Every structure is written in C-alpha cells, then in structure tokens.
C-alpha cells in the first residue's frame, strides 16, 4: 500500500483542497498524523462535536524543525474559540496566517450553503499567500462545480490479496492460543476463498470478519466462507449497483454451448495463472448475443462457478439515478469495486439497456458508454467481463467492434439433443428420475423452445400434478408443452433477423 506516498505527492503538488472519501475515518486520520510528522506540518481537525482542535504538535517534535507558534501552543489540544460551528471554524482558518493541514470531518452537508462555500473558496484561493490545505473527509463528498478545479481526490488503498492473507495469519496468531506464526488451521480451499472474497473490503471490516471466523473454532472452514459471502452480499449487494451473486453453476451443468465451453476451458489457466509469462494479456471477456432464454445468463454464472472466482452482476436498472452526474459516479464505483475484487467475473446483463445511445437522456448513456469503453481498454486487473445482449440493433457500434471483447458468441435456441439434456437437468434438479420420462418425445415436442421455456414447462407441470394430487408423469409435461407458444413463434421475424445478423459476424456458441 502506497497511501503515504500518494497523499504526500498530492500535498506537495499544492492543491488547496483534498477530498478523502472513506468509511475508515480513524485510518484516514492516522495517515494524516503520520504525514504531518513527515512533512513537519501542523495538523488541525474540525468536527461538529469538538470544533477545531490541534490534533498534534509535529513541529515541536520534529528534529531540526522551526520553533512552533507560541500562541497556538497556549491553546494546545483544546477547542479554538468560536469554532464549534462550521462557519466559525472556517472563519478562524481563513483569518489565521498559520500554515498547516486543516481536516474537516463530515463537512458534506454544509457544502451547498453560500457562506460556507465562499469561505472555503476564499481560503483555497489564498493558498499561494498562506499554504493552508483543507482536507475534507467523509463517506461521500460532492463538491460544487467552482471548487472542483481547486481540489484533488485521494482514495485509501484497499488491501489486496497478499495484505489480506497476512492479516489472516496475524489474527490467527493473536486469537488462537499456541498457534505457530505463519501457519493456520483449517482448509486451504477455505483460506483461498476467504482471501479472495475479502479483497475489496476495507481494512477494518476485513479484520473484524477474520476475527469472527477464527473466534469460534480457531480455524477457517467452508462455513466461514459462507459467513464472509453473507457479509459481502449485505454490504455490497443490497446498497450497491453491483450485486455479488452467491449462486453459480458449472459449465458441465449447462446443456450445449460446446464452442463456448471449449473456449473458456482453454483460457482458464491463463486467467487464473500468469498469462504474461506466455507473452499474452489476461483474457478480457466475451459478449454473449442471442435469443432470450437461450442460456446466456446461465453461461455467465457457469464461467464464475467453473473458474472458482466471485461473480459480480452489474444491474443497469439501479445504476441510473435522477441526479445529474450520480449515474456516472455509480458506474465508476462499480467498476472500481470489480477491480478490487479481481480475479472475478463481472456480468453486465442486457448491456444494451444501459448503453443504448439513442435514449433521450441528455447524453447520459453516451457518457456511460465512454466510461465502460475506457475501462475495458485500460484495465489491467483480472476482471473477466461477460456481457449479455438480446437486441443487437440497440448495441452501439463502438462496443462491438473488433478488439473490445476477446470474442462474440451467438447463443441460439437449443437443438434436439440439447433440449433432451435440458429436460434431464431440470427434472433431476427437482428430485425426479429422468429415466422415468420419454426425453426424446419431450425434445421432439419442443422444437423452437428456449431453455427457459423448457424449464417453465416442467415447473407448470409440477404445479398441475400437485393440484391433481398425482405424481408427475409425461402427460403433465406434454400438456404444458402443447399449451405454450414459444418466443420463436411469437417473435419469429425478430429472431430470424437476429440470426441473419449473427451469421458470419459471431462465433456459434454451440
């Protein structure tokens, strides 16, 4: 982690305002303490509870430093007079000629007030006369337009996999009596998964979770993996546009798609290993284009399940926000979170709904597309992008040009053999022996059905059998099939047009 180096560089660049967005306020303050000592600067902190106080006296302790200001020393760590209110604190900072770092905690609710805005702006504009750096710390800070050019943003580095693993071993040594430093009780697979899933979690949360996992039995097991996943689901799934999908599957449980399976199997070692040793870039991702219900979403889940990495789903429905600029911010946060979770699979479901550039949204979708394209071309993290789409006409040409994705696969309706396999999978999943049913007859009767339509036929047949108080048999399934009009009939023209477009432009998934 290069937090000290990066923040020092920002301060030495003479930005009058620095924005630190974080939930780890104690860690941010500790970092500023350390930096103030290294830079021989005074550090002041304001909060609505304690007013403006001098947090430490770095100049007095620094070897060879100038003698500190006696007037400020008489105040010591006590609150500066008339600084409990933010306006009073900013007036004090603006009036003083004492240079230093002035930290304002939770100042974001006040940034729309004209007086507060004027005081911050005036102090920032006089930086060349008196170097006073205002550091705004909070969980979410949106600066007015006229302050943005005066500020730099700084993000605390989240612990990577190596830091997480070191933290786990340190906590084990601290919590487990008799443990040997560097050795850990439990399952290696559990350690690997917990390490992987804690990447992207702030340091305090990660340490608390590790302590919780180790406190009951002193070891890491697969039960602890579920605990960590539940935490991440609650933390990032409920309040974020990125949903951590807990239910994945494997390619072996997906009927058909043999070309896609072969392609993914051959690239797995390069993605999980070190592709650079082969002179290659890590696999970047695929676009799955095809008929609705044909298995694109299932394939996305199967990639993560087979490769053994987390699956993140970007929900475009929750991405859009009515406030100007908030949607792009949501997307940047989502992509940043995916980078911190690497290696992982990022699933953008129905991507055309998020980046269709013909929407009357004032250019917002165009800006989103630009953000996604920039991230796709510049990212170096091991995030494998699986984008799924149903409507090729809504896809911007910039997204599907050669080089954006490693490959574009077309997922068509399943053939006869794959339809029989889909029936077998869904019957077995619901505790019914597939051998009791004529799968060949089912397959022949479902010409033009998608995998989703086949599954729904089985579900409806189970409801009907239950209503009749009878065991499920072939007649129930065939009756539901005969009453279903598949999408290939209802929207035959659109599906044929999609197939015609895909011919020669994409690789058949099967």
Coordinates of C-alpha atoms in Angstrom, one line a residue:
X1 CA 0.0 0.0 0.0
X2 CA 1.4 3.4 -1.0
X3 CA -1.1 5.6 0.9
X4 CA 1.6 7.8 2.5
X5 CA 3.5 8.2 -0.8
X6 CA 0.4 9.0 -2.8
X7 CA -1.1 11.5 -0.3
X8 CA 2.3 13.2 0.2
X9 CA 2.6 13.7 -3.6
X10 CA -0.9 15.3 -3.6
X11 CA 0.0 17.7 -0.8
X12 CA 3.3 18.6 -2.3
X13 CA 1.5 19.4 -5.6
X14 CA 0.0 22.4 -3.7
X15 CA -3.7 21.5 -4.1
X16 CA -5.5 23.7 -1.6
X17 CA -8.4 21.2 -1.2
X18 CA -8.0 17.5 -0.8
X19 CA -11.1 15.2 -0.8
X20 CA -10.8 11.8 1.0
X21 CA -13.9 9.7 0.6
X22 CA -13.8 6.8 3.1
X23 CA -15.7 4.9 5.7
X24 CA -12.4 4.4 7.6
X25 CA -12.1 7.8 9.3
X26 CA -9.7 6.6 12.0
X27 CA -7.4 5.2 9.4
X28 CA -7.5 8.4 7.4
X29 CA -6.7 10.5 10.5
X30 CA -3.8 8.2 11.4
X31 CA -2.4 8.5 7.9
X32 CA -2.7 12.3 8.1
X33 CA -1.0 12.2 11.6
X34 CA 1.9 10.3 10.0
X35 CA 2.1 12.5 7.0
X36 CA 2.1 15.7 9.1
X37 CA 5.1 14.5 11.1
X38 CA 7.0 13.5 8.0
X39 CA 6.2 16.9 6.4
X40 CA 6.8 19.0 9.5
X41 CA 3.3 20.5 9.3
X42 CA 0.7 21.2 12.0
X43 CA -2.5 19.2 11.9
X44 CA -5.9 20.6 12.9
X45 CA -9.2 18.7 12.9
X46 CA -12.7 20.0 13.0
X47 CA -15.9 18.1 13.8
X48 CA -19.4 19.3 14.7
X49 CA -18.9 17.9 18.2
X50 CA -15.4 19.0 19.2
X51 CA -15.0 22.1 17.0
X52 CA -11.5 23.0 15.6
X53 CA -8.7 21.4 17.6
X54 CA -5.0 20.9 17.2
X55 CA -4.6 17.2 16.8
X56 CA -0.8 17.0 17.4
X57 CA 2.3 19.2 17.6
X58 CA 4.5 17.8 14.8
X59 CA 6.7 20.8 14.6
X60 CA 7.8 20.7 18.2
X61 CA 8.8 17.0 17.9
X62 CA 10.5 17.1 14.5
X63 CA 14.3 17.2 14.7
X64 CA 15.7 20.5 13.4
X65 CA 12.2 22.0 12.9
X66 CA 11.4 25.6 13.5
X67 CA 10.0 26.6 16.9
X68 CA 6.3 26.3 17.0
X69 CA 3.9 29.2 17.2
X70 CA 3.6 30.1 20.9
X71 CA 0.1 31.5 20.5
X72 CA -1.1 28.2 19.1
X73 CA 0.7 26.2 21.8
X74 CA -1.2 28.0 24.5
X75 CA -4.4 26.6 23.0
X76 CA -2.9 23.2 22.9
X77 CA -5.4 20.5 22.1
X78 CA -8.4 22.4 23.3
X79 CA -11.1 23.7 21.0
X80 CA -10.3 27.0 19.3
X81 CA -12.7 29.8 20.4
X82 CA -16.0 30.1 18.5
X83 CA -15.2 27.1 16.2
X84 CA -17.9 24.6 17.1
X85 CA -20.0 25.8 14.1
X86 CA -18.5 25.1 10.7
X87 CA -18.8 28.8 9.7
X88 CA -16.8 29.9 12.8
X89 CA -14.1 27.2 12.1
X90 CA -13.7 28.3 8.5
X91 CA -13.5 32.0 9.5
X92 CA -10.8 31.1 12.0
X93 CA -8.9 29.1 9.3
X94 CA -9.3 31.9 6.8
X95 CA -8.1 34.6 9.3
X96 CA -5.0 32.7 10.6
X97 CA -1.6 33.1 8.9
X98 CA -0.5 29.7 10.3
X99 CA 0.1 27.2 7.6
X100 CA -0.8 23.6 8.1
X101 CA -3.3 20.8 7.3
X102 CA -6.8 21.5 8.3
X103 CA -9.1 18.4 8.3
X104 CA -12.9 18.9 8.2
X105 CA -14.9 15.8 9.2
X106 CA -18.4 15.2 7.8
X107 CA -18.5 18.6 6.1
X108 CA -20.5 17.4 3.1
X109 CA -24.0 18.6 4.4
X110 CA -22.7 22.2 4.5
X111 CA -21.2 22.4 1.0
X112 CA -24.3 23.9 -0.5
X113 CA -24.5 26.8 1.9
X114 CA -23.3 30.1 0.2
X115 CA -21.4 31.3 3.2
X116 CA -19.5 28.0 3.7
X117 CA -18.8 27.8 0.0
X118 CA -17.4 31.3 0.0
X119 CA -15.2 30.7 3.0
X120 CA -13.7 27.5 1.5
X121 CA -13.2 29.1 -1.8
X122 CA -11.5 32.2 -0.4
X123 CA -9.2 30.1 1.8
X124 CA -8.3 27.9 -1.2
X125 CA -7.6 30.9 -3.5
X126 CA -5.2 32.4 -1.0
X127 CA -3.0 29.2 -0.9
X128 CA -0.1 30.9 -2.5
X129 CA -0.1 33.6 0.2
X130 CA -0.7 31.2 3.1
X131 CA -0.4 27.4 2.4
X132 CA -3.4 26.0 4.3
X133 CA -4.5 22.7 2.9
X134 CA -8.2 21.8 3.6
X135 CA -8.8 18.1 3.8
X136 CA -12.4 17.1 3.5
X137 CA -13.1 13.6 5.0
X138 CA -16.4 11.8 4.7
X139 CA -18.1 8.8 3.2
X140 CA -19.5 10.7 0.2
X141 CA -18.5 14.2 -0.8
X142 CA -19.8 16.0 -3.9
X143 CA -18.1 19.4 -4.4
X144 CA -19.8 22.3 -6.2
X145 CA -18.5 22.9 -9.7
X146 CA -16.5 26.0 -8.7
X147 CA -14.5 24.1 -6.1
X148 CA -13.6 21.1 -8.2
X149 CA -10.8 22.7 -10.1
X150 CA -9.1 23.6 -6.8
X151 CA -9.2 20.1 -5.4
X152 CA -7.6 16.7 -5.7
X153 CA -9.2 13.4 -4.7
X154 CA -7.5 10.7 -2.7
X155 CA -8.7 7.2 -2.1
X156 CA -7.3 5.0 0.7
X157 CA -5.9 1.9 -0.8
X158 CA -8.0 -1.2 -0.1
X159 CA -6.0 -4.3 1.0
X160 CA -5.0 -6.7 -1.8
X161 CA -4.9 -10.4 -1.6
X162 CA -1.4 -10.5 -0.1
X163 CA -2.3 -8.0 2.6
X164 CA -5.5 -9.9 3.4
X165 CA -3.6 -13.2 3.7
X166 CA -1.0 -11.5 6.0
X167 CA -3.9 -10.1 8.1
X168 CA -5.5 -13.5 8.4
X169 CA -2.3 -15.1 9.7
X170 CA -1.7 -12.2 12.1
X171 CA -5.2 -12.5 13.5
X172 CA -4.8 -16.3 13.9
X173 CA -1.6 -15.8 15.8
X174 CA -3.3 -13.2 18.1
X175 CA -6.5 -15.1 18.7
X176 CA -5.6 -18.8 18.6
X177 CA -3.5 -20.0 21.6
X178 CA -0.5 -22.0 20.7
X179 CA -0.7 -21.2 17.0
X180 CA 2.6 -21.1 15.1
X181 CA 3.3 -17.9 13.3
X182 CA 2.8 -18.4 9.5
X183 CA 0.7 -21.5 9.9
X184 CA -3.1 -21.6 10.0
X185 CA -5.6 -24.3 11.0
X186 CA -8.4 -25.2 8.6
X187 CA -8.9 -25.9 5.0
X188 CA -6.6 -24.5 2.3
X189 CA -9.6 -24.0 0.0
X190 CA -11.4 -22.0 2.6
X191 CA -8.4 -19.8 3.2
X192 CA -8.1 -19.1 -0.5
X193 CA -11.7 -18.3 -1.0
X194 CA -11.9 -16.1 2.1
X195 CA -8.8 -14.2 0.9
X196 CA -10.4 -13.8 -2.5
X197 CA -13.7 -12.6 -1.2
X198 CA -12.2 -10.1 1.3
X199 CA -10.4 -8.3 -1.4
X200 CA -12.2 -5.0 -2.0
X201 CA -13.3 -4.8 1.7
X202 CA -11.9 -2.0 3.8
X203 CA -9.2 -3.0 6.3
X204 CA -11.4 -2.6 9.5
X205 CA -14.2 -4.7 8.1
X206 CA -11.8 -7.4 6.9
X207 CA -10.1 -7.6 10.2
X208 CA -13.4 -7.9 12.1
X209 CA -14.6 -10.6 9.8
X210 CA -11.4 -12.6 10.1
X211 CA -11.6 -12.3 13.9
X212 CA -15.2 -13.5 13.8
X213 CA -14.3 -16.5 11.7
X214 CA -11.4 -17.5 14.0
X215 CA -13.1 -16.9 17.3
X216 CA -15.4 -19.9 17.4
X217 CA -13.1 -22.8 16.5
X218 CA -9.7 -21.2 15.7
X219 CA -9.7 -22.5 12.2
X220 CA -11.0 -21.4 8.8
X221 CA -13.6 -23.7 7.2
X222 CA -16.1 -23.6 4.4
X223 CA -18.7 -22.4 6.9
X224 CA -16.6 -19.3 7.4
X225 CA -16.6 -18.8 3.6
X226 CA -20.4 -18.6 3.7
X227 CA -20.2 -16.1 6.6
X228 CA -17.9 -13.9 4.6
X229 CA -20.1 -14.1 1.5
X230 CA -23.2 -13.2 3.5
X231 CA -21.4 -10.1 4.8
X232 CA -20.3 -9.0 1.3
X233 CA -23.8 -9.7 0.0
X234 CA -25.3 -7.5 2.6
X235 CA -22.7 -4.8 2.3
X236 CA -22.4 -4.6 -1.5
X237 CA -25.4 -6.4 -2.8
X238 CA -28.2 -4.5 -1.0
X239 CA -26.8 -1.0 -1.3
X240 CA -24.8 -1.1 -4.4
X241 CA -25.4 -1.3 -8.1
X242 CA -23.0 -4.3 -8.1
X243 CA -24.6 -7.5 -6.8
X244 CA -22.5 -10.3 -5.5
X245 CA -24.1 -13.5 -6.9
X246 CA -23.9 -16.3 -4.4
X247 CA -25.5 -18.9 -6.7
X248 CA -23.3 -20.0 -9.5
X249 CA -23.1 -23.2 -11.5
X250 CA -20.6 -25.1 -13.6
X251 CA -20.2 -25.5 -17.4
X252 CA -20.9 -29.2 -17.0
X253 CA -24.4 -28.3 -15.8
X254 CA -25.1 -26.2 -18.9
X255 CA -26.6 -28.1 -21.9
X256 CA -24.8 -27.4 -25.2
X257 CA -22.7 -24.3 -25.9
X258 CA -19.8 -26.6 -26.7
X259 CA -17.8 -24.0 -28.6
X260 CA -18.1 -21.5 -25.7
X261 CA -17.2 -24.2 -23.2
X262 CA -14.1 -25.2 -25.1
X263 CA -13.0 -21.5 -25.5
X264 CA -13.4 -20.9 -21.8
X265 CA -11.7 -24.1 -20.7
X266 CA -8.6 -23.2 -22.8
X267 CA -8.3 -19.7 -21.3
X268 CA -8.9 -20.6 -17.7
X269 CA -5.2 -21.4 -16.9
X270 CA -4.1 -18.0 -18.4
X271 CA -6.7 -16.1 -16.5
X272 CA -6.0 -17.7 -13.1
X273 CA -2.3 -18.0 -13.7
X274 CA 0.2 -15.6 -15.1
X275 CA -0.6 -15.0 -18.8
X276 CA 2.3 -12.6 -19.0
X277 CA 4.9 -15.4 -18.8
X278 CA 3.4 -16.6 -22.2
X279 CA 3.7 -13.2 -23.7
X280 CA -0.1 -12.8 -23.5
X281 CA -2.6 -10.5 -21.9
X282 CA -5.1 -12.0 -19.5
X283 CA -8.4 -12.9 -21.1
X284 CA -10.6 -9.8 -21.0
X285 CA -14.1 -11.0 -21.7
X286 CA -16.9 -12.1 -24.1
X287 CA -20.1 -10.8 -25.5
X288 CA -22.9 -13.3 -25.5
X289 CA -25.5 -12.3 -28.0
X290 CA -28.6 -14.3 -28.7
X291 CA -32.2 -15.3 -28.2
X292 CA -33.9 -14.5 -24.9
X293 CA -34.0 -17.5 -22.6
X294 CA -31.4 -19.5 -24.5
X295 CA -28.9 -19.7 -21.7
X296 CA -26.7 -16.6 -21.8
X297 CA -27.2 -15.7 -18.1
X298 CA -26.7 -19.3 -17.1
X299 CA -23.4 -19.3 -19.1
X300 CA -22.2 -16.2 -17.3
X301 CA -22.8 -17.9 -13.9
X302 CA -21.1 -21.0 -15.1
X303 CA -17.9 -19.1 -16.0
X304 CA -17.5 -17.9 -12.5
X305 CA -18.5 -21.3 -11.0
X306 CA -16.1 -23.3 -13.1
X307 CA -13.2 -20.9 -12.7
X308 CA -13.8 -20.6 -9.0
X309 CA -13.9 -16.8 -8.8
X310 CA -16.6 -14.4 -7.5
X311 CA -19.4 -13.4 -9.8
X312 CA -20.4 -9.7 -9.8
X313 CA -23.6 -8.6 -11.6
X314 CA -24.0 -5.0 -12.7
X315 CA -27.6 -4.0 -12.5
X316 CA -28.3 -1.3 -15.0
X317 CA -31.8 -0.7 -13.6
X318 CA -30.3 0.5 -10.3
X319 CA -27.4 2.2 -12.0
X320 CA -29.4 5.1 -13.3
X321 CA -30.1 8.0 -10.9
X322 CA -32.2 11.1 -11.3
X323 CA -29.4 13.4 -10.1
X324 CA -27.1 14.8 -12.7
X325 CA -23.7 13.1 -12.6
X326 CA -24.7 10.4 -10.0
X327 CA -25.2 7.7 -12.6
X328 CA -21.7 8.0 -13.9
X329 CA -20.4 8.0 -10.4
X330 CA -22.3 4.8 -9.7
X331 CA -20.7 3.2 -12.7
X332 CA -17.2 4.3 -11.8
X333 CA -17.7 2.9 -8.3
X334 CA -19.0 -0.4 -9.7
X335 CA -16.0 -0.8 -12.0
X336 CA -13.6 0.2 -9.2
X337 CA -15.2 -2.4 -6.9
X338 CA -14.8 -5.0 -9.7
X339 CA -11.1 -4.1 -10.0
X340 CA -10.6 -4.6 -6.3
X341 CA -12.4 -8.0 -6.4
X342 CA -10.1 -9.4 -9.1
X343 CA -9.8 -12.1 -10.1
X344 CA -13.5 -12.2 -10.7
X345 CA -16.2 -12.3 -13.4
X346 CA -18.2 -9.1 -14.0
X347 CA -21.6 -9.9 -15.6
X348 CA -23.3 -7.0 -17.4
X349 CA -26.7 -8.4 -18.1
X350 CA -28.6 -6.9 -21.0
X351 CA -25.9 -4.4 -21.6
X352 CA -27.8 -2.7 -24.4
X353 CA -30.3 -1.3 -21.9
X354 CA -27.5 0.6 -20.2
X355 CA -25.5 2.0 -23.1
X356 CA -28.1 2.4 -25.9
X357 CA -27.1 5.8 -27.3
X358 CA -30.4 6.7 -28.9
X359 CA -32.1 7.4 -25.5
X360 CA -33.4 10.8 -24.7
X361 CA -31.4 11.2 -21.6
X362 CA -29.3 14.3 -22.3
X363 CA -26.3 12.2 -23.3
X364 CA -26.0 10.2 -20.1
X365 CA -26.0 6.8 -21.8
X366 CA -23.3 8.1 -24.2
X367 CA -21.1 9.1 -21.2
X368 CA -21.7 5.7 -19.6
X369 CA -20.6 4.0 -22.8
X370 CA -17.5 6.1 -22.8
X371 CA -16.7 5.2 -19.2
X372 CA -17.2 1.5 -20.0
X373 CA -15.1 1.6 -23.2
X374 CA -12.3 3.4 -21.4
X375 CA -12.3 0.9 -18.5
X376 CA -12.3 -2.0 -21.0
X377 CA -9.3 -0.7 -22.9
X378 CA -7.2 0.5 -19.9
X379 CA -7.9 -2.0 -17.1
X380 CA -5.0 -4.3 -16.0
X381 CA -6.9 -6.1 -13.3
X382 CA -8.1 -9.7 -13.8
X383 CA -11.7 -8.9 -14.3
X384 CA -13.3 -11.1 -16.9
X385 CA -16.3 -9.3 -18.5
X386 CA -19.3 -11.3 -19.6
X387 CA -21.8 -9.0 -21.3
X388 CA -25.1 -10.4 -22.5
X389 CA -27.4 -8.8 -25.0
X390 CA -30.7 -9.7 -26.7
X391 CA -31.2 -6.7 -29.1
X392 CA -28.3 -6.2 -31.5
X393 CA -29.9 -3.1 -33.0
X394 CA -29.5 -1.3 -29.7
X395 CA -25.8 -2.1 -29.3
X396 CA -23.5 0.9 -30.2
X397 CA -21.0 0.1 -32.9
X398 CA -18.2 1.2 -30.7
X399 CA -19.0 -1.6 -28.3
X400 CA -19.0 -4.5 -30.7
X401 CA -16.1 -3.5 -32.9
X402 CA -13.2 -5.9 -33.2
X403 CA -10.9 -5.8 -30.1
X404 CA -13.4 -4.7 -27.5
X405 CA -14.1 -8.3 -26.5
X406 CA -11.9 -11.4 -26.9
X407 CA -14.8 -13.0 -28.8
X408 CA -18.5 -12.5 -29.6
X409 CA -20.6 -15.7 -29.3
X410 CA -24.1 -16.2 -30.6
X411 CA -26.3 -18.3 -28.4
X412 CA -29.1 -19.8 -30.4
X413 CA -32.1 -21.9 -29.4
X414 CA -31.0 -25.5 -28.3
X415 CA -31.0 -28.4 -30.8
X416 CA -32.8 -31.6 -30.2
X417 CA -30.1 -33.3 -28.2
X418 CA -29.6 -30.2 -26.0
X419 CA -33.3 -29.9 -25.4
X420 CA -33.3 -33.5 -24.1
X421 CA -30.3 -32.6 -21.9
X422 CA -32.2 -29.6 -20.5
X423 CA -35.2 -31.7 -19.6
X424 CA -32.8 -34.1 -17.8
X425 CA -31.1 -31.4 -15.9
X426 CA -34.3 -29.7 -14.6
X427 CA -36.1 -33.0 -13.7
X428 CA -33.1 -34.2 -11.7
X429 CA -32.8 -30.8 -10.0
X430 CA -36.4 -31.2 -8.8
X431 CA -35.7 -34.8 -7.5
X432 CA -37.4 -36.6 -10.4
X433 CA -35.6 -39.5 -12.1
X434 CA -35.2 -38.5 -15.8
X435 CA -35.3 -42.2 -16.8
X436 CA -39.0 -42.3 -15.9
X437 CA -39.7 -39.9 -18.7
X438 CA -39.5 -40.1 -22.5
X439 CA -37.0 -37.3 -23.1
X440 CA -36.9 -38.0 -26.8
X441 CA -40.6 -37.3 -27.0
X442 CA -40.2 -34.1 -25.0
X443 CA -37.4 -32.9 -27.2
X444 CA -39.4 -33.5 -30.4
X445 CA -42.4 -31.7 -29.0
X446 CA -40.3 -28.6 -28.0
X447 CA -38.9 -27.7 -31.4
X448 CA -38.1 -23.9 -31.2
X449 CA -38.3 -23.8 -27.4
X450 CA -35.6 -22.0 -25.4
X451 CA -34.1 -23.4 -22.2
X452 CA -36.1 -21.0 -20.1
X453 CA -39.3 -22.1 -21.8
X454 CA -38.5 -25.8 -21.2
X455 CA -37.8 -25.1 -17.5
X456 CA -41.1 -23.3 -17.2
X457 CA -43.0 -26.2 -18.8
X458 CA -41.6 -28.5 -16.1
X459 CA -42.5 -26.1 -13.3
X460 CA -46.0 -25.7 -14.6
X461 CA -46.4 -29.5 -15.0
X462 CA -45.3 -29.9 -11.4
X463 CA -48.0 -27.4 -10.2
X464 CA -50.6 -29.2 -12.2
X465 CA -49.6 -32.6 -10.9
X466 CA -49.7 -31.3 -7.3
X467 CA -53.2 -29.8 -7.9
X468 CA -54.4 -33.2 -9.1
X469 CA -52.7 -34.9 -6.2
X470 CA -50.8 -37.2 -8.6
X471 CA -47.1 -37.9 -9.2
X472 CA -45.6 -36.1 -12.1
X473 CA -45.7 -38.1 -15.4
X474 CA -45.1 -37.4 -19.0
X475 CA -48.7 -36.5 -19.7
X476 CA -48.4 -33.5 -17.4
X477 CA -45.3 -32.2 -19.2
X478 CA -46.6 -32.8 -22.7
X479 CA -49.8 -31.0 -21.8
X480 CA -47.9 -27.9 -20.7
X481 CA -45.7 -28.1 -23.8
X482 CA -48.8 -28.1 -26.1
X483 CA -50.3 -25.1 -24.4
X484 CA -47.1 -23.0 -24.7
X485 CA -46.4 -20.7 -27.7
X486 CA -42.6 -20.2 -27.7
X487 CA -40.9 -16.9 -28.4
X488 CA -39.6 -18.4 -31.7
X489 CA -43.2 -18.3 -32.9
X490 CA -44.4 -15.2 -31.2
X491 CA -41.5 -13.1 -32.4
X492 CA -40.3 -15.2 -35.3
X493 CA -39.4 -12.3 -37.6
X494 CA -37.1 -10.6 -35.0
X495 CA -35.4 -13.9 -34.1
X496 CA -34.7 -14.7 -37.8
X497 CA -33.3 -11.2 -38.3
X498 CA -31.0 -11.7 -35.3
X499 CA -29.8 -15.0 -36.7
X500 CA -29.2 -13.4 -40.1
X501 CA -27.1 -10.6 -38.5
X502 CA -25.1 -13.1 -36.4
X503 CA -24.2 -15.2 -39.4
X504 CA -20.6 -14.5 -40.3
X505 CA -20.3 -11.8 -37.6
X506 CA -20.2 -14.0 -34.5
X507 CA -19.0 -17.4 -33.4
X508 CA -21.7 -20.0 -32.7
X509 CA -21.7 -20.9 -29.0
X510 CA -22.8 -24.4 -29.9

